[in-house]
Coordinates of C-alpha atoms and ligand atoms in Angstrom, one line a residue:
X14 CA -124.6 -45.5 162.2
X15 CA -127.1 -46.4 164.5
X16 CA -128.0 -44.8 168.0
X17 CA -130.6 -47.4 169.5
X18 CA -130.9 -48.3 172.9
X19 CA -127.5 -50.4 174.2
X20 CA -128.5 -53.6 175.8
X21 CA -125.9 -55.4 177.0
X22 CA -125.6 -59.0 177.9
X23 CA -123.5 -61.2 180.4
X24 CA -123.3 -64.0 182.6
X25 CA -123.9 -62.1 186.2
X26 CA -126.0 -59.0 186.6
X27 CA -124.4 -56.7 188.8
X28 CA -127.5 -56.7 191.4
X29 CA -127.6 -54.2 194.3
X30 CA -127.8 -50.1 194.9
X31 CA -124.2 -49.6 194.2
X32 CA -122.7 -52.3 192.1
X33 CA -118.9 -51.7 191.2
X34 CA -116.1 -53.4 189.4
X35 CA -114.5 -52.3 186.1
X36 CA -117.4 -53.2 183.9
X37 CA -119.7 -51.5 186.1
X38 CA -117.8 -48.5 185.3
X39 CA -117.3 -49.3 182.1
X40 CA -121.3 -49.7 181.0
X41 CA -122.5 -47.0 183.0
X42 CA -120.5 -44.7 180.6
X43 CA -121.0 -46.8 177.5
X44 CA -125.1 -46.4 179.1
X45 CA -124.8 -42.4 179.9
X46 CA -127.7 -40.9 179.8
X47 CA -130.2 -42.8 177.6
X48 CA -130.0 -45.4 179.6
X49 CA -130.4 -48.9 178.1
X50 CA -130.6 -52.4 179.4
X51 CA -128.8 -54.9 181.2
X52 CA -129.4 -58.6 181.3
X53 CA -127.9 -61.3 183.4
X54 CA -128.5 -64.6 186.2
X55 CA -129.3 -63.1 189.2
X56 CA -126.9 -65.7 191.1
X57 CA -129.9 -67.4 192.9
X58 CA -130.5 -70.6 192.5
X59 CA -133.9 -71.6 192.4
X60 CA -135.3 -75.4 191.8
X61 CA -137.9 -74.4 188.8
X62 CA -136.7 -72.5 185.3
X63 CA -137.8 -69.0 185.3
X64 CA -139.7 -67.9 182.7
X65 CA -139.6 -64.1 182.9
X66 CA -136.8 -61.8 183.8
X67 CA -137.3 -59.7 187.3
X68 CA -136.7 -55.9 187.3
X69 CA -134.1 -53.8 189.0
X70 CA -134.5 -50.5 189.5
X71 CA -132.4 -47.9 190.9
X72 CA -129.9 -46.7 188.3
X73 CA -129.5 -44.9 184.6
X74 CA -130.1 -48.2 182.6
X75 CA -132.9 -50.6 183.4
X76 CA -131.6 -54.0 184.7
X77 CA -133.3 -57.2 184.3
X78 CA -132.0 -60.7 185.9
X79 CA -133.2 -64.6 185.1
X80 CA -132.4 -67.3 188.1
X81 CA -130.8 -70.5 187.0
X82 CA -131.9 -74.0 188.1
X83 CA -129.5 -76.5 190.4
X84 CA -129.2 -78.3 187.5
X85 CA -128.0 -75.4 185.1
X86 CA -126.1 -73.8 187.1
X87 CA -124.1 -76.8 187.4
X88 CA -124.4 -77.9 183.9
X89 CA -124.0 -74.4 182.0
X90 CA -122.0 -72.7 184.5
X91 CA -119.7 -75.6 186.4
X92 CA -119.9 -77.8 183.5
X93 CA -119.6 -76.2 180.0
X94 CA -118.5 -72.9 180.7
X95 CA -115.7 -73.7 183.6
X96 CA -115.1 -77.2 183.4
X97 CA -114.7 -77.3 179.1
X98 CA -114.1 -73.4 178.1
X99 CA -112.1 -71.8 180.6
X100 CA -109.4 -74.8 180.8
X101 CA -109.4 -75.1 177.1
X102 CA -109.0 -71.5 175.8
X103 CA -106.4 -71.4 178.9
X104 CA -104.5 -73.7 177.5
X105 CA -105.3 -76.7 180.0
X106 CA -107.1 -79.5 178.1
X107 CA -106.1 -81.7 180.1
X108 CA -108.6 -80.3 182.9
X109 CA -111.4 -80.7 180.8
X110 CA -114.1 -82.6 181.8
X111 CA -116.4 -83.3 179.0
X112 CA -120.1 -84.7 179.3
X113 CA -123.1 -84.6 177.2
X114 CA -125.1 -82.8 179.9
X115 CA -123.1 -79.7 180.1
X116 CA -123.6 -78.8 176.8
X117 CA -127.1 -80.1 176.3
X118 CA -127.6 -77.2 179.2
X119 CA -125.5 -74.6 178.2
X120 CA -127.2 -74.8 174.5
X121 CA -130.8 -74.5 176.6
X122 CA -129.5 -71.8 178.9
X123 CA -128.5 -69.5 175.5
X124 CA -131.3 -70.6 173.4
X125 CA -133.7 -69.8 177.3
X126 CA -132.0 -66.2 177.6
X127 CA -132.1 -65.6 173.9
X128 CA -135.8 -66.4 173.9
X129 CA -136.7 -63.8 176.8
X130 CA -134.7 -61.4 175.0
X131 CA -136.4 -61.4 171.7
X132 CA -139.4 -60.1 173.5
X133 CA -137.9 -57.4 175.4
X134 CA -135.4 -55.9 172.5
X135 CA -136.6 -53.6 169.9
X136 CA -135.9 -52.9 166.5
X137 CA -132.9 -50.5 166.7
X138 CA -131.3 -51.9 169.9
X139 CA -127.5 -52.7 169.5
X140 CA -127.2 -56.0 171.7
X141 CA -123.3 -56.7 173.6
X142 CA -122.5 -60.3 174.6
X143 CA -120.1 -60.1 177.4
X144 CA -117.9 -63.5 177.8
X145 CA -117.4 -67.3 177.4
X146 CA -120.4 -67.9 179.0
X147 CA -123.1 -66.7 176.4
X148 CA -120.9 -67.9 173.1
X149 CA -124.1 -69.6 171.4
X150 CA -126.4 -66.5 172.3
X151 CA -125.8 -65.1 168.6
X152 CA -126.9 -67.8 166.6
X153 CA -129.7 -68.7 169.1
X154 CA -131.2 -65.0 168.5
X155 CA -130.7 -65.1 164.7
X156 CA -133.0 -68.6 165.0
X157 CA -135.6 -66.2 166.2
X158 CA -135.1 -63.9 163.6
X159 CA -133.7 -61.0 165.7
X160 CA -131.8 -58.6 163.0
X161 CA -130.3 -56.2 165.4
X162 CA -126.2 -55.5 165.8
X163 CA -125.0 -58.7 167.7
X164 CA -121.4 -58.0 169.3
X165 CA -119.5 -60.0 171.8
X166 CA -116.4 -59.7 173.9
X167 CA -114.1 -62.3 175.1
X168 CA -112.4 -61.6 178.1
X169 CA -110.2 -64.6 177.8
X170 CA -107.5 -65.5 175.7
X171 CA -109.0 -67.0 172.7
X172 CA -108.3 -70.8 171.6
X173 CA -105.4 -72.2 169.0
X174 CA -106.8 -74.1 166.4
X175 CA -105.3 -77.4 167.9
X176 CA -107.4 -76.8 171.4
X177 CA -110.5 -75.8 169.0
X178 CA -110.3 -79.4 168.1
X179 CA -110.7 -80.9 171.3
X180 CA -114.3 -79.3 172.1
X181 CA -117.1 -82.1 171.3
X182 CA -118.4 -79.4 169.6
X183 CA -115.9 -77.7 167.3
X184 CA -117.6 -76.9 164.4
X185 CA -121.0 -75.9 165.7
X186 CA -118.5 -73.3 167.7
X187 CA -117.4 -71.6 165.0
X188 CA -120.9 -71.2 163.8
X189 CA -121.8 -69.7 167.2
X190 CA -119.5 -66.9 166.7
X191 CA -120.2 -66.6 162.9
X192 CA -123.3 -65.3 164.1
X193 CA -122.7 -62.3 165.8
X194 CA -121.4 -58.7 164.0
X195 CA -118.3 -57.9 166.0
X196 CA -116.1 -60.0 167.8
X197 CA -113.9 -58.0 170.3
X198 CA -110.8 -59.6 171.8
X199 CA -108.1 -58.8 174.4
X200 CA -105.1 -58.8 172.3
X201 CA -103.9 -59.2 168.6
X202 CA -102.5 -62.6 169.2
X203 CA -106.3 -63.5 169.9
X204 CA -107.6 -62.2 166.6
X205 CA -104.8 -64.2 165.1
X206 CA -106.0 -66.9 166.2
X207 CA -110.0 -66.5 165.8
X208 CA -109.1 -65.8 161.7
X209 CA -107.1 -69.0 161.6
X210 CA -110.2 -70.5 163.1
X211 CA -112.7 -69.2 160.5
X212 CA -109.9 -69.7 158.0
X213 CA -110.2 -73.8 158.7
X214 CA -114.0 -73.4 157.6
X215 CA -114.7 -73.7 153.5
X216 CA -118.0 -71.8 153.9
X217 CA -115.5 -68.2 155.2
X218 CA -115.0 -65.4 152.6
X219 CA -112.1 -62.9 153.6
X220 CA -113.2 -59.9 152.0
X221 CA -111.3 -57.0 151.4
X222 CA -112.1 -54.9 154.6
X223 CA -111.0 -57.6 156.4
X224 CA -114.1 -58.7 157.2
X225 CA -115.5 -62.7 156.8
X226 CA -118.2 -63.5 155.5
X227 CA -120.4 -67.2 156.0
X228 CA -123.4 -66.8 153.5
X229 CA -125.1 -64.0 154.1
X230 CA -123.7 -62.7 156.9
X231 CA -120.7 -60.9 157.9
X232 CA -118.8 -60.9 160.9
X233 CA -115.6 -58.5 162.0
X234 CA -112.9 -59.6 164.5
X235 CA -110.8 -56.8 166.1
X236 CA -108.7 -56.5 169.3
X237 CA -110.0 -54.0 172.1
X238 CA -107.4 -54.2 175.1
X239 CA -109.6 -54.1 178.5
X240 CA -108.3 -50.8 180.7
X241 CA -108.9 -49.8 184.3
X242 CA -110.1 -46.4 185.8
X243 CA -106.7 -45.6 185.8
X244 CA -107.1 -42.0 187.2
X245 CA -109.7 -43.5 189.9
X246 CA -107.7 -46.1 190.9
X247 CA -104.7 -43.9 191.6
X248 CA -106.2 -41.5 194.0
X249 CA -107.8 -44.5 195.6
X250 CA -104.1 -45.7 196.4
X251 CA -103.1 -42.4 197.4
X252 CA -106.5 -42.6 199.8
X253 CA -105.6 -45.5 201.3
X254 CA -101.8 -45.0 202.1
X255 CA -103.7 -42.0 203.9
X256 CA -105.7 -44.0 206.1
X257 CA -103.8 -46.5 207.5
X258 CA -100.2 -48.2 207.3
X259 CA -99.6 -51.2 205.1
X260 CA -98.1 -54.7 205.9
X261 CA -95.4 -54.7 208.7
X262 CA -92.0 -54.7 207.9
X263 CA -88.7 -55.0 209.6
X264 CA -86.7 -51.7 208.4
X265 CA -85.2 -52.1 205.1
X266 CA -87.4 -55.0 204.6
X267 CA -89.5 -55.0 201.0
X268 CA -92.9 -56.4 199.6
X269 CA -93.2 -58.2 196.3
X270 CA -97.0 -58.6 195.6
X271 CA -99.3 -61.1 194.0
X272 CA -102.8 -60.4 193.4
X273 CA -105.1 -63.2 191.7
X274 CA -108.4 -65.4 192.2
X275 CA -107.0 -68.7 193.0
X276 CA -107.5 -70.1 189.6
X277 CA -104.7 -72.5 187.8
X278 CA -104.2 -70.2 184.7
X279 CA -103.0 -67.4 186.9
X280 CA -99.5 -69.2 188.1
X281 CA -99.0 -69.0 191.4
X282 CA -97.1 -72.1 192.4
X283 CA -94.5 -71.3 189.5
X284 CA -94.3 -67.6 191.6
X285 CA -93.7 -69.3 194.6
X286 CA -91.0 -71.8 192.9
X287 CA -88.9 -68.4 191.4
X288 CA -89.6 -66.4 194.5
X289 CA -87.9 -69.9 196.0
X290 CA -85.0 -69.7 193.9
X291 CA -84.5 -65.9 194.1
X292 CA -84.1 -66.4 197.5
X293 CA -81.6 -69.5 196.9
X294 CA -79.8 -67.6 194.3
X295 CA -79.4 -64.2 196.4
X296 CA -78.6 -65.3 200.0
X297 CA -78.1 -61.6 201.0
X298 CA -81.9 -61.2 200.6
X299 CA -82.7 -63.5 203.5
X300 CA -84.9 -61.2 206.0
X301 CA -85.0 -58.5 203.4
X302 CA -88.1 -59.5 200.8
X303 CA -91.2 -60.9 201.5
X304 CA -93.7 -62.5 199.2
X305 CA -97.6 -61.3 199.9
X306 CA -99.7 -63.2 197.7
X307 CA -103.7 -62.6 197.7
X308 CA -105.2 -65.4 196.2
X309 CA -109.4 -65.3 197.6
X310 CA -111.7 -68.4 196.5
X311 CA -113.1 -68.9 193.3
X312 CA -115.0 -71.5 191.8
X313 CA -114.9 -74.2 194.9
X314 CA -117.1 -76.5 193.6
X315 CA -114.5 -77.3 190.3
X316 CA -112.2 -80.3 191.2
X317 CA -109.1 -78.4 189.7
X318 CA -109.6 -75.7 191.6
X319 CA -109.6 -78.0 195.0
X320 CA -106.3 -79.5 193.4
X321 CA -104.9 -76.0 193.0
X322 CA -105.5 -74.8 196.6
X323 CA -104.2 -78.1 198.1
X324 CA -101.0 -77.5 195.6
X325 CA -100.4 -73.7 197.0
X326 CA -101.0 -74.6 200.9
X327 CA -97.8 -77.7 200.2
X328 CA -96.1 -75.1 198.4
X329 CA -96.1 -72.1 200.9
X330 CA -95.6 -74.0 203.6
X331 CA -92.7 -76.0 202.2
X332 CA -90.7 -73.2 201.2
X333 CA -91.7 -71.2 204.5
X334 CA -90.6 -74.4 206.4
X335 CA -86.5 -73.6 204.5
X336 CA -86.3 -69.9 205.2
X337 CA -88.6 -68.5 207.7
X338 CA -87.1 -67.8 211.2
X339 CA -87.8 -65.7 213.9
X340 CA -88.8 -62.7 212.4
X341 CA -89.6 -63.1 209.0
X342 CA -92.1 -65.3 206.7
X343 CA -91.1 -65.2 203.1
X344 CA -94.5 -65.9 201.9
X345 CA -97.3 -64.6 203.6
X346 CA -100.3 -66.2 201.5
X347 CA -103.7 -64.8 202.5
X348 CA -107.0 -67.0 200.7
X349 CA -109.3 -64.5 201.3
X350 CA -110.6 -61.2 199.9
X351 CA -109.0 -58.4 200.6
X352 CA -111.2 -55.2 200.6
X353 CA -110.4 -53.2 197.2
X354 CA -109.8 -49.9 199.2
X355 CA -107.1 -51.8 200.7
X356 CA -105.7 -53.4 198.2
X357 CA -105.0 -50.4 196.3
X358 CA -102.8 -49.2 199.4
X359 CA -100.8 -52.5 199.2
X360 CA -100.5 -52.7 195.8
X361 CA -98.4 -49.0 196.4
X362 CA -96.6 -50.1 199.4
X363 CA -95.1 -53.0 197.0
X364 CA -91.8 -52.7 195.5
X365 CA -92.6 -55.0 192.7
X366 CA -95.8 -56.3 191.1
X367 CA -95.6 -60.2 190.5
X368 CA -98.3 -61.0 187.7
X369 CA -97.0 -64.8 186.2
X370 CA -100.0 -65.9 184.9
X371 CA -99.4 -69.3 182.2
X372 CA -102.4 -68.0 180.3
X373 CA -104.5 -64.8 180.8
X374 CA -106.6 -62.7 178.4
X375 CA -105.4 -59.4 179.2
X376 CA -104.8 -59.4 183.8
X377 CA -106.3 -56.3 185.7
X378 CA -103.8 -56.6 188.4
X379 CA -101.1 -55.7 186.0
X380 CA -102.8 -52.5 185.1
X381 CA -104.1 -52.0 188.9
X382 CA -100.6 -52.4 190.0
X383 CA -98.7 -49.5 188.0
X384 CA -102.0 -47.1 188.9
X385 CA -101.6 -47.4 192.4
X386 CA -97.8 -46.5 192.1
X387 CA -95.9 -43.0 193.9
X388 CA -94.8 -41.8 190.6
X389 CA -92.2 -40.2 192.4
X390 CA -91.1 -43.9 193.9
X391 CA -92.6 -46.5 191.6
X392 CA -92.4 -50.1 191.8
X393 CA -91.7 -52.5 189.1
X394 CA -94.0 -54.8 187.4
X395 CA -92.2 -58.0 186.3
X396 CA -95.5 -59.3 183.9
X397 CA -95.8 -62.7 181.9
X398 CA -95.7 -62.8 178.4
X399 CA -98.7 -65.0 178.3
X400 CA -100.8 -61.7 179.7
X401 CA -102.7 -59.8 177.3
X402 CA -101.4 -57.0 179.1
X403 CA -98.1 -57.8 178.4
X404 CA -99.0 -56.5 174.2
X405 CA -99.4 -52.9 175.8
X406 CA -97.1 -52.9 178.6
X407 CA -93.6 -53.1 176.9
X408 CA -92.4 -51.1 179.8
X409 CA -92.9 -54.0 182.8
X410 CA -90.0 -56.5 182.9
X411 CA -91.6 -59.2 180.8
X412 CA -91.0 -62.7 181.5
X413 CA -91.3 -66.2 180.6
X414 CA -93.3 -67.6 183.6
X415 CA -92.5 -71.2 183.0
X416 CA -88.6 -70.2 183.3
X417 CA -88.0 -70.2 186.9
X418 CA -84.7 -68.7 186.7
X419 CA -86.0 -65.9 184.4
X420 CA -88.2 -64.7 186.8
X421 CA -86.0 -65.0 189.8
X422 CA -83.9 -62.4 188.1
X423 CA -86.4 -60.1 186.8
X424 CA -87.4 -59.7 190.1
X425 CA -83.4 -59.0 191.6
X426 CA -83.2 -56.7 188.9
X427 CA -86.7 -55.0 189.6
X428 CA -85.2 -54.7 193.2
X429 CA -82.2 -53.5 192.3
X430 CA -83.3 -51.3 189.8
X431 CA -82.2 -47.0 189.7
X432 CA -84.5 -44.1 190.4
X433 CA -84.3 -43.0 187.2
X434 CA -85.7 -46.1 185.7
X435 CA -87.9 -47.0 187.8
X436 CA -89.4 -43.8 186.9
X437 CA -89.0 -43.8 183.2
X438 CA -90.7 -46.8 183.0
X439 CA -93.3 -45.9 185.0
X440 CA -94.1 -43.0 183.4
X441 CA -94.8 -44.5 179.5
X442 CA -97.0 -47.1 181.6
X443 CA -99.3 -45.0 183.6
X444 CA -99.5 -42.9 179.9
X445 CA -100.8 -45.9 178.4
X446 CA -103.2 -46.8 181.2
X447 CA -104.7 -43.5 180.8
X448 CA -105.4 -43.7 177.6
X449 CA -106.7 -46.5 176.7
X450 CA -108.9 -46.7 179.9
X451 CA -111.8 -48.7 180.9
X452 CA -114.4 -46.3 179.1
X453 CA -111.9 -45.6 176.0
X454 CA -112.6 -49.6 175.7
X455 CA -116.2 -49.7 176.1
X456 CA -116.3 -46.6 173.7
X457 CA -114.4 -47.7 171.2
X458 CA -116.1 -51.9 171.3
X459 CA -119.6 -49.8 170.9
X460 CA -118.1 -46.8 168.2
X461 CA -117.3 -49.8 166.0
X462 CA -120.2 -52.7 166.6
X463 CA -122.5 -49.3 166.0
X464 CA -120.2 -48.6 162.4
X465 CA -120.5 -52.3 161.3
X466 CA -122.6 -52.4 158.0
X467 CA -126.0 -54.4 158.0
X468 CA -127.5 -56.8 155.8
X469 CA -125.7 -58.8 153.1
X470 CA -122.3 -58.4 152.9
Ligands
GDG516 C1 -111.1 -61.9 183.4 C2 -109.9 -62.4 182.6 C3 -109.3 -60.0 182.1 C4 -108.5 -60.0 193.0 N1 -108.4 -60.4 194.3 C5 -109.1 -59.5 195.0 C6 -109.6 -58.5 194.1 N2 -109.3 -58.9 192.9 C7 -109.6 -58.2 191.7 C8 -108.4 -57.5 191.1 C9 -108.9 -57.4 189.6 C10 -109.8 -58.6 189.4 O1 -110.1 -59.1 190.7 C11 -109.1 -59.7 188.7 O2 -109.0 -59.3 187.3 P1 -108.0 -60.0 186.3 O3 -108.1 -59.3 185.1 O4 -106.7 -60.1 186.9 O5 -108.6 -61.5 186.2 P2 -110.0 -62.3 186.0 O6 -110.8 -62.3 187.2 O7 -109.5 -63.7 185.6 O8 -110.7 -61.6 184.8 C12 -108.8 -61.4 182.6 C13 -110.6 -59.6 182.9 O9 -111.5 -60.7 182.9 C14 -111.2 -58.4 182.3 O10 -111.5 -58.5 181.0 O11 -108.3 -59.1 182.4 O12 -107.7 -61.8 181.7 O13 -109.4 -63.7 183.0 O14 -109.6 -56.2 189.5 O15 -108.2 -56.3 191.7 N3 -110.4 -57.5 194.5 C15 -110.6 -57.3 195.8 N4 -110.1 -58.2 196.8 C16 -109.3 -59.3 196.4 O16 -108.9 -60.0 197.3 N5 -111.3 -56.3 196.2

């Protein structure tokens, strides 16, 4: 085992006094109190390449940010990472957009960062690659003959073979993640599909442990589910029932709620369509449910993402043009940030939690949903069986997203659902949610890259 310095890696450093968000949380644990480091863009966009990371100070673990140039950020970040990955390994090829630029510039963003890091890491330091964006970062420190633990997490679903195919760059890819020591997914159905991967290359060697090995070294691929301060979270619902009242409603009148960035993977239009046809299936709930969907900004500059917004503002107000009358809206659709205080408080005043994403790696909201819940009143979560979530939350009402109908009725039945149930069900979730938390994940990720033997395999 070793106990070197943790410095972790990923596309955005959170920058400020207080940074928060789950993987805040998550490192400051996994940090404790030897510190370590943690490396990231700053978000600024500056017109020259900087050469030398600038310091943060200010909390337990040092931080240390890079700019990007116009040009990279919309090369590497637009280009490569959100205009090639995040369609593909969601599934949506056919939103690619592929040019030679984005990956001549995400290559020289990795190989930039990776050169600025071999100066600052030292010999015992166990190195954590967070996300899509920094996929080449392994092979482009073992090129300067850094040694150290390499591990990376993919906070996305990971690619089937098939989609693999279609990157220009399929088989340098698999060498990028040959590289590193552990590879940490969201679900099983991900590892399943990185073996396959690494089983279409003749240079792999499944060894016994499970392990592969690709010459001399030897990479392990395991799935680590992505939790939420569950606990936290709770008592911030409980906190903000406290302070002020929810959405109005007419009496008797109930919420369903959607929480997502508007991104196409995340399928919002097919929630509107089955919240459509549960209302054209079950006339009696005319005046008596109402759809809030959250859906801020995200990515603006991405032509699919201009499509998607333009496809949601049609959509809402088509089927708000069929039902809505004097005093109720069916869909109230808000594309803006909601403060996470307040979301919490809505996310209890809902009767059910609508996560119908087409693709997701493992969905937050899922597991932010049942957290904020009165156990003594709960509200159902009908989830997607594309989630990653939906591997560890048996106990939602799992669904089919593309099946309209499906959903439509897991959503009467979530209304319609007894006490009892509603408790039961509840109950195994929140269990689960506390267990295998946000720090149990960034524990166990670190127990294991720290485990991983060295040297030839
Ligand atoms: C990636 C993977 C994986 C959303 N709207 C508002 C708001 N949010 C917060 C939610 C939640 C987070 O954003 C979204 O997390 P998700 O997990 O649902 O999705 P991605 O952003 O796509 O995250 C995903 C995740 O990484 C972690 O590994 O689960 O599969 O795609 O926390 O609450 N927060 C506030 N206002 C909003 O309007 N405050």
């Amino acid at each position: 085992m070793s106990d070197g310095r943790l410095v972790v890696v990923s596309n955005r450093l959170p920058i400020g006094p207080n940074p928060s968000g789950g993987l805040v949380v998550a490192l400051t644990d996994a940090f404790g109190d030897e510190g370590g480091l943690w490396v990231g863009t700053s978000g600024r966009v500056t017109t020259e390449p900087s050469g030398k990371f600038t310091h943060h100070d200010g909390l337990r673990f040092e931080r240390l940010s890079f700019d990007l140039t116009l040009r990279q950020h919309e090369n590497y970040y637009l280009g490569y990472s959100n205009s090639v990955l995040w369609p593909l390994f969601h599934g949506r090829a056919d939103l690619m957009e592929i040019k030679s630029e984005f990956l001549d510039d995400y290559l020289a963003v990795n190989r930039h960062l990776a050169q600025m890091l071999a100066s600052v890491v030292q010999r015992d330091d166990v190195i954590w690659v967070q996300d899509y964006q920094l996929l080449a970062l392994a092979e482009a420190l073992r090129d300067m003959g850094v040694n150290n633990r390499i591990g990376f997490f993919l906070h996305i679903p990971f690619p089937t073979l098939y989609d693999i195919k279609a990157l220009p760059n399929s088989e340098a890819f698999i060498s990028w993640l040959a590289s590193f020591d552990l590879i940490g997914l969201q679900a099983q159905r991900d590892v399943a599909r990185l073996l396959e991967a690494f089983r279409s290359r003749k240079d792999a060697e499944f060894l016994p442990d499970g392990a592969i090995r690709f010459g001399e070294h030897r990479v392990e691929a395991r799935n680590f589910p992505v939790g939420i301060d569950a606990a936290a979270f709770a008592r911030e619902a409980v906190a903000a029932t406290k302070a002020r009242p929810g959405v109005s409603l007419e009496p008797g009148e109930r919420l369903i709620i959607g929480v997502d960035r508007l991104d196409y993977s995340k399928g919002i239009p097919n929630r509107f369509k089955a919240f459509a046809r549960l209302l054209e299936k079950r006339e009696t709930l005319s005046g008596q449910v109402t759809l809030l969907q959250i859906a801020p900004p995200t990515r603006e500059e991405v032509a699919a993402y201009q499509d998607i917004r333009a496809e949601l503002e049609q959509l809402s107000g088509q089927i708000n043009g069929r039902y809505a009358d004097l005093t109720w809206t069916p869909i109230r659709y808000i594309h803006r940030a909601v403060p996470r205080a307040r979301l919490a408080g809505l996310y209890r005043q809902a009767a059910i939690g609508l996560v119908t994403p087409l693709a997701d790696g493992m969905n937050l909201v899922a597991k932010e949903y049942v957290a904020a819940q009165d156990p003594e009143d709960p509200g159902v979560l009908v989830l997607s069986s594309f989630a990653g979530a939906a591997e560890q939350m048996e106990d939602a009402l799992i669904v089919n997203p593309f099946d309209l109908d499906e959903v439509a009725d897991a959503m009467a039945r979530a209304l319609e659902m007894p006490l009892g149930e509603r408790k039961a069900r509840h109950g195994r979730l929140m269990q689960g949610l506390l267990e295998q938390d946000v720090t149990w994940w960034s524990r166990s990720f670190l127990a294991t890259l720290r485990g991983v033997p060295r040297g030839l395999a």
